[in-house]
Amino acid sequence: MIIYHQNHMEAYVYKLLTNLDITHPLQLNMFDISDKLGVYLHLYEGSSRGIIDGDEKYIFLNKNLSPPELQQDFGHELYHLLHHAGDQRKMHQLFIQLQEWQANNFMYEFCVPTYMLQRVNLPLDKTDAIKMIVALFNVTPIFAAERLNRYYHRLFANRIAYGGF
């Protein structure tokens, strides 16, 4: 048996979601999660964004996106609300890039959490595995392919670092 060591983001998402009693992909509902976190979620015509106004937190998502795209944007914007402050229009470009990189990393882990993915008996065929991730986690095929690659890289890194070959 190979022991898997979570990275910081995996541990953070695990703690966040399990504290909300979310243990299954069907529970990854952005409306329920936003309610549990006290975040106001609105669908509207503009581009997706998160806004903090005093103690209130808002996520605005473009209502013209597909349900999987909405879920992905929700994950991205949620990280901004939970961990970032300030107006990106007034920030240095390198700092904006850092924030976007962090939000994207969270988005992949949040939308397809490692602790849930580990419970799935993924097919050996990559195309079939991607289809399974799409169906279980309500993400786009492109997103699922990237998430699968990230997952396999983490498994490989764990085997190198902690043995198992």
PDB file of C-alpha atoms in Angstrom:
ATOM      1  CA  MET A   1       0.000   0.000   0.000  1.00  0.00           C
ATOM      2  CA  ILE A   2       1.296   3.426  -0.945  1.00  0.00           C
ATOM      3  CA  ILE A   3       0.933   6.203   1.598  1.00  0.00           C
ATOM      4  CA  TYR A   4      -0.302   9.403  -0.006  1.00  0.00           C
ATOM      5  CA  HIS A   5       0.843  12.726   1.443  1.00  0.00           C
ATOM      6  CA  GLN A   6      -1.469  15.664   0.767  1.00  0.00           C
ATOM      7  CA  ASN A   7      -0.008  18.931  -0.421  1.00  0.00           C
ATOM      8  CA  HIS A   8      -1.113  22.200   1.174  1.00  0.00           C
ATOM      9  CA  MET A   9      -3.955  22.856  -1.288  1.00  0.00           C
ATOM     10  CA  GLU A  10      -5.306  19.305  -1.056  1.00  0.00           C
ATOM     11  CA  ALA A  11      -5.313  19.509   2.746  1.00  0.00           C
ATOM     12  CA  TYR A  12      -6.976  22.929   2.675  1.00  0.00           C
ATOM     13  CA  VAL A  13      -9.772  21.812   0.333  1.00  0.00           C
ATOM     14  CA  TYR A  14     -10.262  18.610   2.316  1.00  0.00           C
ATOM     15  CA  LYS A  15     -10.659  20.571   5.547  1.00  0.00           C
ATOM     16  CA  LEU A  16     -12.896  23.210   3.952  1.00  0.00           C
ATOM     17  CA  LEU A  17     -15.276  20.717   2.355  1.00  0.00           C
ATOM     18  CA  THR A  18     -15.379  18.105   5.105  1.00  0.00           C
ATOM     19  CA  ASN A  19     -16.104  20.870   7.641  1.00  0.00           C
ATOM     20  CA  LEU A  20     -19.151  21.586   5.460  1.00  0.00           C
ATOM     21  CA  ASP A  21     -20.013  17.840   5.516  1.00  0.00           C
ATOM     22  CA  ILE A  22     -19.229  17.506   1.809  1.00  0.00           C
ATOM     23  CA  THR A  23     -17.889  14.043   1.114  1.00  0.00           C
ATOM     24  CA  HIS A  24     -19.355  13.092  -2.276  1.00  0.00           C
ATOM     25  CA  PRO A  25     -19.183  14.735  -5.738  1.00  0.00           C
ATOM     26  CA  LEU A  26     -22.970  15.195  -5.813  1.00  0.00           C
ATOM     27  CA  GLN A  27     -22.610  17.557  -2.844  1.00  0.00           C
ATOM     28  CA  LEU A  28     -20.329  19.940  -4.762  1.00  0.00           C
ATOM     29  CA  ASN A  29     -23.202  22.315  -5.444  1.00  0.00           C
ATOM     30  CA  MET A  30     -22.125  25.957  -5.670  1.00  0.00           C
ATOM     31  CA  PHE A  31     -25.452  27.246  -4.328  1.00  0.00           C
ATOM     32  CA  ASP A  32     -25.328  25.006  -1.252  1.00  0.00           C
ATOM     33  CA  ILE A  33     -21.653  25.735  -0.628  1.00  0.00           C
ATOM     34  CA  SER A  34     -22.113  29.483  -0.955  1.00  0.00           C
ATOM     35  CA  ASP A  35     -25.032  29.308   1.519  1.00  0.00           C
ATOM     36  CA  LYS A  36     -22.940  27.331   4.009  1.00  0.00           C
ATOM     37  CA  LEU A  37     -20.070  29.819   3.688  1.00  0.00           C
ATOM     38  CA  GLY A  38     -22.292  32.897   3.888  1.00  0.00           C
ATOM     39  CA  VAL A  39     -21.395  34.031   0.372  1.00  0.00           C
ATOM     40  CA  TYR A  40     -24.067  35.664  -1.750  1.00  0.00           C
ATOM     41  CA  LEU A  41     -24.125  34.026  -5.180  1.00  0.00           C
ATOM     42  CA  HIS A  42     -25.663  35.845  -8.147  1.00  0.00           C
ATOM     43  CA  LEU A  43     -25.960  34.925 -11.820  1.00  0.00           C
ATOM     44  CA  TYR A  44     -25.882  37.925 -14.146  1.00  0.00           C
ATOM     45  CA  GLU A  45     -24.878  39.095 -17.632  1.00  0.00           C
ATOM     46  CA  GLY A  46     -21.319  40.263 -16.884  1.00  0.00           C
ATOM     47  CA  SER A  47     -18.002  38.507 -16.369  1.00  0.00           C
ATOM     48  CA  SER A  48     -17.472  36.353 -13.301  1.00  0.00           C
ATOM     49  CA  ARG A  49     -16.025  38.107 -10.253  1.00  0.00           C
ATOM     50  CA  GLY A  50     -15.885  38.071  -6.497  1.00  0.00           C
ATOM     51  CA  ILE A  51     -16.456  41.176  -4.402  1.00  0.00           C
ATOM     52  CA  ILE A  52     -16.004  41.857  -0.706  1.00  0.00           C
ATOM     53  CA  ASP A  53     -18.028  44.762   0.674  1.00  0.00           C
ATOM     54  CA  GLY A  54     -17.293  45.165   4.356  1.00  0.00           C
ATOM     55  CA  ASP A  55     -18.267  41.876   5.980  1.00  0.00           C
ATOM     56  CA  GLU A  56     -20.341  40.760   3.002  1.00  0.00           C
ATOM     57  CA  LYS A  57     -18.948  38.487   0.293  1.00  0.00           C
ATOM     58  CA  TYR A  58     -20.447  38.197  -3.180  1.00  0.00           C
ATOM     59  CA  ILE A  59     -19.741  36.030  -6.181  1.00  0.00           C
ATOM     60  CA  PHE A  60     -21.186  37.124  -9.496  1.00  0.00           C
ATOM     61  CA  LEU A  61     -21.136  34.502 -12.248  1.00  0.00           C
ATOM     62  CA  ASN A  62     -21.965  34.958 -15.916  1.00  0.00           C
ATOM     63  CA  LYS A  63     -25.352  33.310 -16.339  1.00  0.00           C
ATOM     64  CA  ASN A  64     -24.586  32.435 -19.981  1.00  0.00           C
ATOM     65  CA  LEU A  65     -21.967  29.865 -18.977  1.00  0.00           C
ATOM     66  CA  SER A  66     -22.747  26.147 -19.002  1.00  0.00           C
ATOM     67  CA  PRO A  67     -23.322  24.486 -15.606  1.00  0.00           C
ATOM     68  CA  PRO A  68     -19.794  22.992 -15.607  1.00  0.00           C
ATOM     69  CA  GLU A  69     -18.271  26.371 -16.488  1.00  0.00           C
ATOM     70  CA  LEU A  70     -20.296  28.019 -13.716  1.00  0.00           C
ATOM     71  CA  GLN A  71     -18.974  25.480 -11.201  1.00  0.00           C
ATOM     72  CA  GLN A  72     -15.403  26.077 -12.350  1.00  0.00           C
ATOM     73  CA  ASP A  73     -15.750  29.875 -12.193  1.00  0.00           C
ATOM     74  CA  PHE A  74     -17.338  29.545  -8.751  1.00  0.00           C
ATOM     75  CA  GLY A  75     -14.292  27.665  -7.494  1.00  0.00           C
ATOM     76  CA  HIS A  76     -11.943  30.271  -8.928  1.00  0.00           C
ATOM     77  CA  GLU A  77     -13.837  33.248  -7.509  1.00  0.00           C
ATOM     78  CA  LEU A  78     -14.339  31.554  -4.148  1.00  0.00           C
ATOM     79  CA  TYR A  79     -10.590  31.362  -3.621  1.00  0.00           C
ATOM     80  CA  HIS A  80     -10.262  35.083  -4.312  1.00  0.00           C
ATOM     81  CA  LEU A  81     -12.898  35.783  -1.656  1.00  0.00           C
ATOM     82  CA  LEU A  82     -11.374  33.463   0.916  1.00  0.00           C
ATOM     83  CA  HIS A  83      -7.734  34.485   0.468  1.00  0.00           C
ATOM     84  CA  HIS A  84      -7.249  37.680  -1.488  1.00  0.00           C
ATOM     85  CA  ALA A  85      -7.886  41.310  -0.726  1.00  0.00           C
ATOM     86  CA  GLY A  86      -7.738  44.474  -2.745  1.00  0.00           C
ATOM     87  CA  ASP A  87      -8.735  45.623  -6.187  1.00  0.00           C
ATOM     88  CA  GLN A  88      -6.778  43.955  -8.974  1.00  0.00           C
ATOM     89  CA  ARG A  89      -7.235  47.050 -11.124  1.00  0.00           C
ATOM     90  CA  LYS A  90      -4.809  48.797  -8.763  1.00  0.00           C
ATOM     91  CA  MET A  91      -2.246  45.972  -8.447  1.00  0.00           C
ATOM     92  CA  HIS A  92       1.023  45.254 -10.183  1.00  0.00           C
ATOM     93  CA  GLN A  93       0.645  42.767 -13.022  1.00  0.00           C
ATOM     94  CA  LEU A  94       2.949  40.209 -11.367  1.00  0.00           C
ATOM     95  CA  PHE A  95       0.831  40.222  -8.210  1.00  0.00           C
ATOM     96  CA  ILE A  96      -2.318  39.744 -10.291  1.00  0.00           C
ATOM     97  CA  GLN A  97      -0.659  36.791 -12.034  1.00  0.00           C
ATOM     98  CA  LEU A  98       0.185  35.259  -8.650  1.00  0.00           C
ATOM     99  CA  GLN A  99      -3.399  35.646  -7.427  1.00  0.00           C
ATOM    100  CA  GLU A 100      -4.801  34.140 -10.633  1.00  0.00           C
ATOM    101  CA  TRP A 101      -2.367  31.212 -10.447  1.00  0.00           C
ATOM    102  CA  GLN A 102      -3.408  30.549  -6.840  1.00  0.00           C
ATOM    103  CA  ALA A 103      -7.126  30.782  -7.678  1.00  0.00           C
ATOM    104  CA  ASN A 104      -6.705  28.426 -10.635  1.00  0.00           C
ATOM    105  CA  ASN A 105      -4.856  25.848  -8.525  1.00  0.00           C
ATOM    106  CA  PHE A 106      -7.631  26.009  -5.945  1.00  0.00           C
ATOM    107  CA  MET A 107     -10.281  25.734  -8.663  1.00  0.00           C
ATOM    108  CA  TYR A 108      -8.874  22.423  -9.927  1.00  0.00           C
ATOM    109  CA  GLU A 109      -8.644  20.960  -6.436  1.00  0.00           C
ATOM    110  CA  PHE A 110     -12.007  22.374  -5.293  1.00  0.00           C
ATOM    111  CA  CYS A 111     -14.000  21.201  -8.307  1.00  0.00           C
ATOM    112  CA  VAL A 112     -12.442  17.717  -8.314  1.00  0.00           C
ATOM    113  CA  PRO A 113     -11.071  17.172  -4.801  1.00  0.00           C
ATOM    114  CA  THR A 114      -8.262  14.658  -4.501  1.00  0.00           C
ATOM    115  CA  TYR A 115      -9.882  12.939  -1.524  1.00  0.00           C
ATOM    116  CA  MET A 116     -12.941  12.243  -3.669  1.00  0.00           C
ATOM    117  CA  LEU A 117     -10.973  11.338  -6.777  1.00  0.00           C
ATOM    118  CA  GLN A 118      -9.006   8.755  -4.794  1.00  0.00           C
ATOM    119  CA  ARG A 119     -12.254   6.902  -4.076  1.00  0.00           C
ATOM    120  CA  VAL A 120     -13.122   6.609  -7.766  1.00  0.00           C
ATOM    121  CA  ASN A 121     -12.078   3.504  -9.653  1.00  0.00           C
ATOM    122  CA  LEU A 122     -10.803   5.381 -12.697  1.00  0.00           C
ATOM    123  CA  PRO A 123     -10.631   3.486 -15.991  1.00  0.00           C
ATOM    124  CA  LEU A 124      -7.122   2.837 -17.312  1.00  0.00           C
ATOM    125  CA  ASP A 125      -8.036   4.463 -20.627  1.00  0.00           C
ATOM    126  CA  LYS A 126      -7.447   8.202 -20.295  1.00  0.00           C
ATOM    127  CA  THR A 127     -10.424   9.160 -22.493  1.00  0.00           C
ATOM    128  CA  ASP A 128     -12.735   7.002 -20.390  1.00  0.00           C
ATOM    129  CA  ALA A 129     -11.261   8.422 -17.165  1.00  0.00           C
ATOM    130  CA  ILE A 130     -11.899  11.964 -18.409  1.00  0.00           C
ATOM    131  CA  LYS A 131     -15.494  11.072 -19.272  1.00  0.00           C
ATOM    132  CA  MET A 132     -15.978   9.637 -15.786  1.00  0.00           C
ATOM    133  CA  ILE A 133     -14.611  12.799 -14.143  1.00  0.00           C
ATOM    134  CA  VAL A 134     -16.887  14.948 -16.321  1.00  0.00           C
ATOM    135  CA  ALA A 135     -19.918  12.891 -15.315  1.00  0.00           C
ATOM    136  CA  LEU A 136     -19.126  12.671 -11.603  1.00  0.00           C
ATOM    137  CA  PHE A 137     -17.873  16.192 -10.939  1.00  0.00           C
ATOM    138  CA  ASN A 138     -19.819  18.355 -13.437  1.00  0.00           C
ATOM    139  CA  VAL A 139     -16.763  19.883 -15.126  1.00  0.00           C
ATOM    140  CA  THR A 140     -15.856  20.391 -18.773  1.00  0.00           C
ATOM    141  CA  PRO A 141     -13.837  17.753 -20.641  1.00  0.00           C
ATOM    142  CA  ILE A 142     -10.866  20.131 -21.000  1.00  0.00           C
ATOM    143  CA  PHE A 143     -10.963  20.822 -17.264  1.00  0.00           C
ATOM    144  CA  ALA A 144     -11.255  17.103 -16.488  1.00  0.00           C
ATOM    145  CA  ALA A 145      -8.252  16.308 -18.693  1.00  0.00           C
ATOM    146  CA  GLU A 146      -6.110  18.909 -16.935  1.00  0.00           C
ATOM    147  CA  ARG A 147      -7.288  17.746 -13.518  1.00  0.00           C
ATOM    148  CA  LEU A 148      -6.494  14.141 -14.389  1.00  0.00           C
ATOM    149  CA  ASN A 149      -2.984  15.155 -15.482  1.00  0.00           C
ATOM    150  CA  ARG A 150      -2.468  17.058 -12.239  1.00  0.00           C
ATOM    151  CA  TYR A 151      -3.705  14.063 -10.244  1.00  0.00           C
ATOM    152  CA  TYR A 152      -1.380  11.635 -12.005  1.00  0.00           C
ATOM    153  CA  HIS A 153       1.560  14.012 -11.508  1.00  0.00           C
ATOM    154  CA  ARG A 154       0.816  14.167  -7.760  1.00  0.00           C
ATOM    155  CA  LEU A 155       0.609  10.371  -7.553  1.00  0.00           C
ATOM    156  CA  PHE A 156       3.943  10.077  -9.329  1.00  0.00           C
ATOM    157  CA  ALA A 157       5.549  12.725  -7.121  1.00  0.00           C
ATOM    158  CA  ASN A 158       4.306  10.909  -4.007  1.00  0.00           C
ATOM    159  CA  ARG A 159       5.785   7.640  -5.236  1.00  0.00           C
ATOM    160  CA  ILE A 160       9.140   9.291  -5.886  1.00  0.00           C
ATOM    161  CA  ALA A 161       9.198  11.105  -2.550  1.00  0.00           C
ATOM    162  CA  TYR A 162       7.798   8.363  -0.348  1.00  0.00           C
ATOM    163  CA  GLY A 163       8.643   5.160  -2.163  1.00  0.00           C
ATOM    164  CA  GLY A 164       6.414   2.616  -3.756  1.00  0.00           C
ATOM    165  CA  PHE A 165       8.214   1.643  -6.949  1.00  0.00           C
TER     166      PHE A 165
END
